PDB file of C-alpha atoms and ligand atoms in Angstrom:
ATOM      1  CA  MET A  42       5.660  -9.212  11.567  1.00 96.00           C
ATOM      2  CA  GLN A  43       6.543  -9.029  15.224  1.00 97.00           C
ATOM      3  CA  ALA A  44       8.620  -5.902  15.247  1.00 98.00           C
ATOM      4  CA  LEU A  45       5.910  -4.089  13.353  1.00 98.00           C
ATOM      5  CA  GLU A  46       3.102  -5.230  15.665  1.00 98.00           C
ATOM      6  CA  GLN A  47       5.178  -4.305  18.661  1.00 98.00           C
ATOM      7  CA  LYS A  48       5.747  -0.742  17.205  1.00 98.00           C
ATOM      8  CA  ILE A  49       2.083  -0.311  16.445  1.00 98.00           C
ATOM      9  CA  LEU A  50       1.300  -1.245  20.178  1.00 98.00           C
ATOM     10  CA  SER A  51       3.943   1.017  21.643  1.00 98.00           C
ATOM     11  CA  GLU A  52       3.600   4.085  19.261  1.00 98.00           C
ATOM     12  CA  GLY A  53       0.240   3.676  17.359  1.00 98.00           C
ATOM     13  CA  ILE A  54      -2.583   5.885  18.369  1.00 98.00           C
ATOM     14  CA  VAL A  55      -6.312   4.734  17.966  1.00 98.00           C
ATOM     15  CA  LEU A  56      -7.978   7.938  16.549  1.00 98.00           C
ATOM     16  CA  SER A  57     -11.324   6.002  16.420  1.00 97.00           C
ATOM     17  CA  ASP A  58     -12.611   2.432  15.881  1.00 97.00           C
ATOM     18  CA  GLN A  59     -11.754   2.930  12.159  1.00 97.00           C
ATOM     19  CA  VAL A  60      -8.659   4.942  12.122  1.00 97.00           C
ATOM     20  CA  LEU A  61      -5.088   4.194  13.497  1.00 98.00           C
ATOM     21  CA  LYS A  62      -2.448   7.060  13.526  1.00 98.00           C
ATOM     22  CA  VAL A  63       1.079   6.002  12.974  1.00 98.00           C
ATOM     23  CA  ASP A  64       2.696   9.378  12.400  1.00 98.00           C
ATOM     24  CA  ALA A  65       5.597   8.394  14.761  1.00 98.00           C
ATOM     25  CA  PHE A  66       7.039   5.866  12.485  1.00 98.00           C
ATOM     26  CA  LEU A  67       5.235   5.558   9.218  1.00 98.00           C
ATOM     27  CA  ASN A  68       3.116   8.453   8.021  1.00 97.00           C
ATOM     28  CA  HIS A  69       5.098  11.678   9.260  1.00 98.00           C
ATOM     29  CA  GLN A  70       8.283  10.635  11.046  1.00 98.00           C
ATOM     30  CA  ILE A  71       9.636   7.541   9.591  1.00 98.00           C
ATOM     31  CA  ASP A  72      11.708   4.711  11.382  1.00 98.00           C
ATOM     32  CA  PRO A  73      14.226   3.708   8.787  1.00 98.00           C
ATOM     33  CA  VAL A  74      15.273   0.655  10.657  1.00 98.00           C
ATOM     34  CA  LEU A  75      11.801  -0.585  10.885  1.00 98.00           C
ATOM     35  CA  MET A  76      11.188   0.274   7.201  1.00 98.00           C
ATOM     36  CA  GLN A  77      14.387  -1.674   6.264  1.00 98.00           C
ATOM     37  CA  GLN A  78      12.819  -4.650   7.980  1.00 98.00           C
ATOM     38  CA  VAL A  79       9.552  -4.031   6.214  1.00 98.00           C
ATOM     39  CA  GLY A  80      11.309  -3.975   2.911  1.00 98.00           C
ATOM     40  CA  LYS A  81      13.164  -7.179   3.684  1.00 98.00           C
ATOM     41  CA  GLU A  82       9.750  -8.874   4.701  1.00 98.00           C
ATOM     42  CA  PHE A  83       8.061  -8.009   1.533  1.00 98.00           C
ATOM     43  CA  ALA A  84      11.266  -9.091  -0.520  1.00 98.00           C
ATOM     44  CA  GLU A  85      11.106 -12.446   1.182  1.00 98.00           C
ATOM     45  CA  ARG A  86       7.406 -12.953   0.528  1.00 98.00           C
ATOM     46  CA  PHE A  87       7.532 -11.841  -3.106  1.00 98.00           C
ATOM     47  CA  LYS A  88      11.059 -13.256  -4.261  1.00 97.00           C
ATOM     48  CA  ASP A  89      11.055 -15.650  -7.169  1.00 94.00           C
ATOM     49  CA  GLN A  90       7.955 -13.779  -8.736  1.00 98.00           C
ATOM     50  CA  GLY A  91      10.119 -12.010 -11.223  1.00 98.00           C
ATOM     51  CA  ILE A  92       8.867  -8.597 -10.156  1.00 98.00           C
ATOM     52  CA  THR A  93      10.334  -5.761 -12.326  1.00 98.00           C
ATOM     53  CA  LYS A  94       8.521  -2.762 -10.730  1.00 98.00           C
ATOM     54  CA  ILE A  95       6.998  -1.667  -7.503  1.00 98.00           C
ATOM     55  CA  ILE A  96       4.172   0.757  -7.695  1.00 98.00           C
ATOM     56  CA  THR A  97       2.813   2.925  -4.724  1.00 98.00           C
ATOM     57  CA  ILE A  98       1.149   6.163  -4.123  1.00 97.00           C
ATOM     58  CA  GLU A  99       2.455   9.277  -2.598  1.00 96.00           C
ATOM     59  CA  ALA A 100       3.223  10.260   0.032  1.00 95.00           C
ATOM     60  CA  SER A 101       3.099   7.478   2.769  1.00 95.00           C
ATOM     61  CA  GLY A 102       3.508   4.354   0.464  1.00 98.00           C
ATOM     62  CA  ILE A 103       7.040   5.662  -0.682  1.00 98.00           C
ATOM     63  CA  ALA A 104       8.874   4.767   2.370  1.00 98.00           C
ATOM     64  CA  PRO A 105       8.003   0.861   2.557  1.00 98.00           C
ATOM     65  CA  ALA A 106       8.009   0.851  -1.290  1.00 98.00           C
ATOM     66  CA  ILE A 107      11.580   2.290  -1.537  1.00 98.00           C
ATOM     67  CA  MET A 108      12.872  -0.299   0.762  1.00 98.00           C
ATOM     68  CA  ALA A 109      11.166  -3.194  -0.723  1.00 98.00           C
ATOM     69  CA  GLY A 110      12.496  -1.920  -4.117  1.00 98.00           C
ATOM     70  CA  LEU A 111      15.944  -1.897  -2.515  1.00 98.00           C
ATOM     71  CA  GLU A 112      15.756  -5.536  -1.434  1.00 98.00           C
ATOM     72  CA  LEU A 113      14.374  -6.675  -4.675  1.00 98.00           C
ATOM     73  CA  GLY A 114      16.512  -4.541  -6.704  1.00 98.00           C
ATOM     74  CA  VAL A 115      13.857  -3.051  -8.888  1.00 98.00           C
ATOM     75  CA  PRO A 116      12.522   0.713  -9.487  1.00 98.00           C
ATOM     76  CA  VAL A 117       9.814   2.139  -7.498  1.00 98.00           C
ATOM     77  CA  ILE A 118       7.107   4.341  -9.177  1.00 98.00           C
ATOM     78  CA  PHE A 119       4.835   6.457  -6.995  1.00 97.00           C
ATOM     79  CA  ALA A 120       1.621   7.486  -8.416  1.00 97.00           C
ATOM     80  CA  ARG A 121       1.177  11.227  -7.948  1.00 94.00           C
ATOM     81  CA  LYS A 122      -2.062  12.934  -6.737  1.00 89.00           C
ATOM     82  CA  TYR A 123      -3.359  15.645  -8.842  1.00 76.00           C
ATOM     83  CA  GLN A 124      -6.087  18.057  -7.964  1.00 58.00           C
ATOM     84  CA  SER A 125      -6.860  18.900 -11.502  1.00 54.00           C
ATOM     85  CA  LEU A 126      -5.198  17.398 -14.513  1.00 55.00           C
ATOM     86  CA  THR A 127      -4.379  19.250 -17.577  1.00 60.00           C
ATOM     87  CA  LEU A 128      -4.940  16.966 -20.472  1.00 55.00           C
ATOM     88  CA  LYS A 129      -1.719  15.074 -21.039  1.00 70.00           C
ATOM     89  CA  ASP A 130      -1.710  11.786 -23.117  1.00 74.00           C
ATOM     90  CA  ASP A 131       1.615  10.564 -21.540  1.00 91.00           C
ATOM     91  CA  LEU A 132      -0.154   9.489 -18.368  1.00 93.00           C
ATOM     92  CA  TYR A 133      -2.096   6.571 -17.055  1.00 95.00           C
ATOM     93  CA  ARG A 134      -4.834   7.988 -14.768  1.00 95.00           C
ATOM     94  CA  SER A 135      -7.346   6.500 -12.455  1.00 96.00           C
ATOM     95  CA  LYS A 136      -9.663   7.933  -9.756  1.00 95.00           C
ATOM     96  CA  VAL A 137      -9.407   7.078  -6.067  1.00 95.00           C
ATOM     97  CA  PHE A 138     -11.485   7.752  -3.168  1.00 92.00           C
ATOM     98  CA  SER A 139      -9.482   8.800  -0.078  1.00 89.00           C
ATOM     99  CA  PHE A 140     -10.265   6.971   3.147  1.00 87.00           C
ATOM    100  CA  THR A 141      -8.723   9.566   5.207  1.00 85.00           C
ATOM    101  CA  LYS A 142      -9.883  12.661   3.291  1.00 86.00           C
ATOM    102  CA  GLN A 143     -13.330  11.356   2.138  1.00 88.00           C
ATOM    103  CA  THR A 144     -12.633  13.040  -1.238  1.00 89.00           C
ATOM    104  CA  GLU A 145     -11.977  11.718  -4.771  1.00 92.00           C
ATOM    105  CA  SER A 146      -8.870  12.462  -6.530  1.00 90.00           C
ATOM    106  CA  THR A 147      -7.000  11.534  -9.800  1.00 93.00           C
ATOM    107  CA  ILE A 148      -3.677   9.653  -9.424  1.00 95.00           C
ATOM    108  CA  ALA A 149      -1.356   9.307 -12.436  1.00 95.00           C
ATOM    109  CA  ILE A 150       1.758   7.585 -13.474  1.00 95.00           C
ATOM    110  CA  SER A 151       3.942   8.353 -16.500  1.00 94.00           C
ATOM    111  CA  LYS A 152       3.589   5.950 -19.470  1.00 95.00           C
ATOM    112  CA  LYS A 153       7.356   6.103 -19.788  1.00 95.00           C
ATOM    113  CA  HIS A 154       8.101   4.021 -16.668  1.00 97.00           C
ATOM    114  CA  ILE A 155       5.984   0.940 -17.053  1.00 98.00           C
ATOM    115  CA  ASN A 156       5.003  -1.252 -20.096  1.00 98.00           C
ATOM    116  CA  GLN A 157       3.539  -4.838 -21.009  1.00 98.00           C
ATOM    117  CA  ASN A 158       6.811  -6.477 -19.962  1.00 98.00           C
ATOM    118  CA  ASP A 159       6.636  -5.386 -16.554  1.00 98.00           C
ATOM    119  CA  LYS A 160       5.453  -7.453 -13.549  1.00 98.00           C
ATOM    120  CA  ALA A 161       4.287  -5.144 -10.814  1.00 98.00           C
ATOM    121  CA  LEU A 162       3.851  -5.293  -6.991  1.00 99.00           C
ATOM    122  CA  VAL A 163       1.583  -2.875  -5.364  1.00 99.00           C
ATOM    123  CA  ILE A 164       2.804  -1.493  -1.911  1.00 98.00           C
ATOM    124  CA  ASP A 165       0.952   0.805   0.316  1.00 98.00           C
ATOM    125  CA  ASP A 166       1.128   1.833   3.975  1.00 98.00           C
ATOM    126  CA  PHE A 167      -2.489   0.869   4.874  1.00 98.00           C
ATOM    127  CA  LEU A 168      -5.438  -1.268   3.516  1.00 98.00           C
ATOM    128  CA  ALA A 169      -8.909  -0.152   4.452  1.00 98.00           C
ATOM    129  CA  ASN A 170     -11.545  -0.520   1.740  1.00 97.00           C
ATOM    130  CA  GLY A 171      -9.090  -1.132  -1.064  1.00 98.00           C
ATOM    131  CA  HIS A 172      -9.682   1.889  -3.131  1.00 97.00           C
ATOM    132  CA  ALA A 173      -6.021   3.058  -3.311  1.00 98.00           C
ATOM    133  CA  ALA A 174      -4.825  -0.561  -4.161  1.00 98.00           C
ATOM    134  CA  LEU A 175      -7.569  -0.981  -6.914  1.00 98.00           C
ATOM    135  CA  ALA A 176      -6.528   2.324  -8.465  1.00 98.00           C
ATOM    136  CA  LEU A 177      -2.943   1.343  -8.581  1.00 98.00           C
ATOM    137  CA  ILE A 178      -3.950  -1.938 -10.054  1.00 98.00           C
ATOM    138  CA  ASP A 179      -6.074   0.024 -12.591  1.00 98.00           C
ATOM    139  CA  LEU A 180      -2.928   1.952 -13.566  1.00 98.00           C
ATOM    140  CA  ILE A 181      -0.837  -1.283 -13.916  1.00 98.00           C
ATOM    141  CA  GLN A 182      -3.414  -2.896 -16.201  1.00 98.00           C
ATOM    142  CA  GLN A 183      -3.767   0.231 -18.440  1.00 98.00           C
ATOM    143  CA  ALA A 184      -0.157  -0.375 -19.136  1.00 98.00           C
ATOM    144  CA  GLN A 185      -0.980  -3.993 -19.899  1.00 98.00           C
ATOM    145  CA  ALA A 186       1.666  -4.944 -17.257  1.00 98.00           C
ATOM    146  CA  GLU A 187       1.100  -8.039 -14.871  1.00 98.00           C
ATOM    147  CA  VAL A 188      -0.086  -7.504 -11.304  1.00 98.00           C
ATOM    148  CA  ILE A 189       1.867  -9.783  -9.090  1.00 98.00           C
ATOM    149  CA  GLY A 190       0.161  -8.942  -5.788  1.00 98.00           C
ATOM    150  CA  VAL A 191      -0.355  -6.430  -3.305  1.00 98.00           C
ATOM    151  CA  GLY A 192       1.994  -5.831  -0.041  1.00 98.00           C
ATOM    152  CA  ILE A 193       0.444  -3.786   2.669  1.00 98.00           C
ATOM    153  CA  VAL A 194       2.174  -2.524   5.923  1.00 98.00           C
ATOM    154  CA  ILE A 195      -1.042  -2.324   8.036  1.00 98.00           C
ATOM    155  CA  GLU A 196      -4.232  -3.946   7.092  1.00 98.00           C
ATOM    156  CA  LYS A 197      -7.321  -3.203   8.936  1.00 98.00           C
ATOM    157  CA  SER A 198      -8.984  -6.737   8.400  1.00 98.00           C
ATOM    158  CA  PHE A 199     -12.337  -5.459   9.758  1.00 98.00           C
ATOM    159  CA  GLN A 200     -12.687  -3.231   6.603  1.00 98.00           C
ATOM    160  CA  SER A 201     -13.644  -4.590   3.183  1.00 98.00           C
ATOM    161  CA  GLY A 202     -10.319  -4.016   1.259  1.00 98.00           C
ATOM    162  CA  ARG A 203      -8.684  -7.401   1.798  1.00 98.00           C
ATOM    163  CA  ASP A 204     -11.674  -9.575   0.775  1.00 98.00           C
ATOM    164  CA  LEU A 205     -12.438  -7.452  -2.193  1.00 98.00           C
ATOM    165  CA  LEU A 206      -8.655  -7.904  -3.505  1.00 98.00           C
ATOM    166  CA  ILE A 207      -8.757 -11.528  -2.878  1.00 98.00           C
ATOM    167  CA  GLU A 208     -12.211 -12.026  -4.530  1.00 98.00           C
ATOM    168  CA  LYS A 209     -10.766 -10.478  -7.632  1.00 98.00           C
ATOM    169  CA  GLY A 210      -7.931 -12.853  -7.567  1.00 98.00           C
ATOM    170  CA  TYR A 211      -5.134 -10.840  -6.272  1.00 98.00           C
ATOM    171  CA  ARG A 212      -2.597 -12.099  -3.688  1.00 98.00           C
ATOM    172  CA  VAL A 213      -2.528  -9.874  -0.689  1.00 98.00           C
ATOM    173  CA  GLU A 214       0.395  -9.914   1.730  1.00 98.00           C
ATOM    174  CA  SER A 215      -0.033  -7.761   4.872  1.00 98.00           C
ATOM    175  CA  LEU A 216       2.605  -7.424   7.424  1.00 98.00           C
ATOM    176  CA  ALA A 217       0.371  -6.520  10.277  1.00 98.00           C
ATOM    177  CA  ARG A 218      -3.281  -7.458  10.349  1.00 98.00           C
ATOM    178  CA  VAL A 219      -5.546  -5.451  12.563  1.00 98.00           C
ATOM    179  CA  LYS A 220      -8.621  -7.172  13.827  1.00 98.00           C
ATOM    180  CA  SER A 221     -10.058  -4.462  15.840  1.00 98.00           C
ATOM    181  CA  LEU A 222      -9.574  -0.816  16.922  1.00 98.00           C
ATOM    182  CA  ALA A 223     -12.563  -1.010  19.290  1.00 98.00           C
ATOM    183  CA  ASN A 224     -12.387   0.539  22.771  1.00 97.00           C
ATOM    184  CA  GLY A 225      -9.095   2.358  21.818  1.00 97.00           C
ATOM    185  CA  GLN A 226      -7.182  -1.020  21.764  1.00 97.00           C
ATOM    186  CA  VAL A 227      -5.336  -2.578  18.856  1.00 98.00           C
ATOM    187  CA  GLU A 228      -6.089  -6.229  18.418  1.00 98.00           C
ATOM    188  CA  PHE A 229      -4.360  -8.276  15.741  1.00 98.00           C
ATOM    189  CA  VAL A 230      -5.464 -11.153  13.674  1.00 97.00           C
ATOM    190  CA  ALA A 231      -3.949 -14.372  15.125  1.00 90.00           C
ATOM    191  CA  GLU A 232      -1.496 -16.086  12.809  1.00 78.00           C
ATOM    192  CA  ALA A 233      -3.830 -18.912  12.196  1.00 66.00           C
ATOM    193  CA  GLU A 234      -6.841 -16.994  11.314  1.00 71.00           C
TER     194      GLU A 234
HETATM  195  P1  5GP B  20      -8.385   2.211   1.094  1.00 93.91           P
HETATM  196  O1  5GP B  20      -8.265   2.964  -0.205  1.00 93.91           O
HETATM  197  O2  5GP B  20      -7.898   0.922   1.298  1.00 93.91           O
HETATM  198  O3  5GP B  20      -9.760   2.438   1.577  1.00 93.91           O
HETATM  199  O4  5GP B  20      -7.617   3.154   2.252  1.00 93.91           O
HETATM  200  C1  5GP B  20      -6.128   3.127   2.068  1.00 93.91           C
HETATM  201  C2  5GP B  20      -5.527   4.421   2.100  1.00 93.91           C
HETATM  202  O5  5GP B  20      -6.033   5.380   3.059  1.00 93.91           O
HETATM  203  C3  5GP B  20      -4.050   4.408   2.477  1.00 93.91           C
HETATM  204  O6  5GP B  20      -3.207   4.841   1.225  1.00 93.91           O
HETATM  205  C4  5GP B  20      -3.825   5.149   3.645  1.00 93.91           C
HETATM  206  O7  5GP B  20      -2.983   6.128   3.298  1.00 93.91           O
HETATM  207  C5  5GP B  20      -5.095   5.651   3.986  1.00 93.91           C
HETATM  208  N1  5GP B  20      -5.578   5.059   5.231  1.00 93.91           N
HETATM  209  C6  5GP B  20      -6.655   4.169   5.342  1.00 93.91           C
HETATM  210  N2  5GP B  20      -6.891   3.909   6.658  1.00 93.91           N
HETATM  211  C7  5GP B  20      -6.020   4.510   7.347  1.00 93.91           C
HETATM  212  C8  5GP B  20      -5.584   4.528   8.740  1.00 93.91           C
HETATM  213  O8  5GP B  20      -6.254   4.068   9.769  1.00 93.91           O
HETATM  214  N3  5GP B  20      -4.624   5.472   9.218  1.00 93.91           N
HETATM  215  C9  5GP B  20      -3.897   6.061   8.205  1.00 93.91           C
HETATM  216  N4  5GP B  20      -3.058   6.883   8.741  1.00 93.91           N
HETATM  217  N5  5GP B  20      -4.205   6.066   6.999  1.00 93.91           N
HETATM  218  C10 5GP B  20      -5.273   5.319   6.395  1.00 93.91           C
END
């Protein structure tokens, strides 16, 4: 997605050869016009799939997920992160290892909002090693709902997440695919790759 790649080049900050900071338009300050375009692009790629729910994770997945939900006309559920969970049986729970914090936490969604008739689209801001996406998929599967695919705003293609998800049979649609962050430079995967 051209506008997104331009924004990454102009406002993204390469923190290391593993981490890209996009606090100027996605992770802290949010560019609503760009997010609307992101939502339209996800909707275009996943239309005609009968999606009934979008599932994301707080906090940074919410903005793109909301915009996709608006375009597709479906509700958005964001999994909540809990430090410690009191035992409640009205929640589906899964453990996720955080790429940015390097700690494990539990995420959960209410059983009320998803069931076996749902066709769910997972959306997140970044794809690194795939832990967050797989935890969201796990929640959807606990509800016996169908996973239609995974929509990612920024994929770091040099990390293992994409291959892992594809190997497991999931469709992955990433709007920007970063090939490398080496030497402080963002390099994108060419269209044909
Ligand atoms: P994964 O679970 O795929 O290893 O990592 C994805 C999650 O970690 C995303 O939800 C995102 O919040 C965070 N993340 C991974 N890589 C980056 C990065 O380079 N920059 C930022 N800002 N967040 C990242």
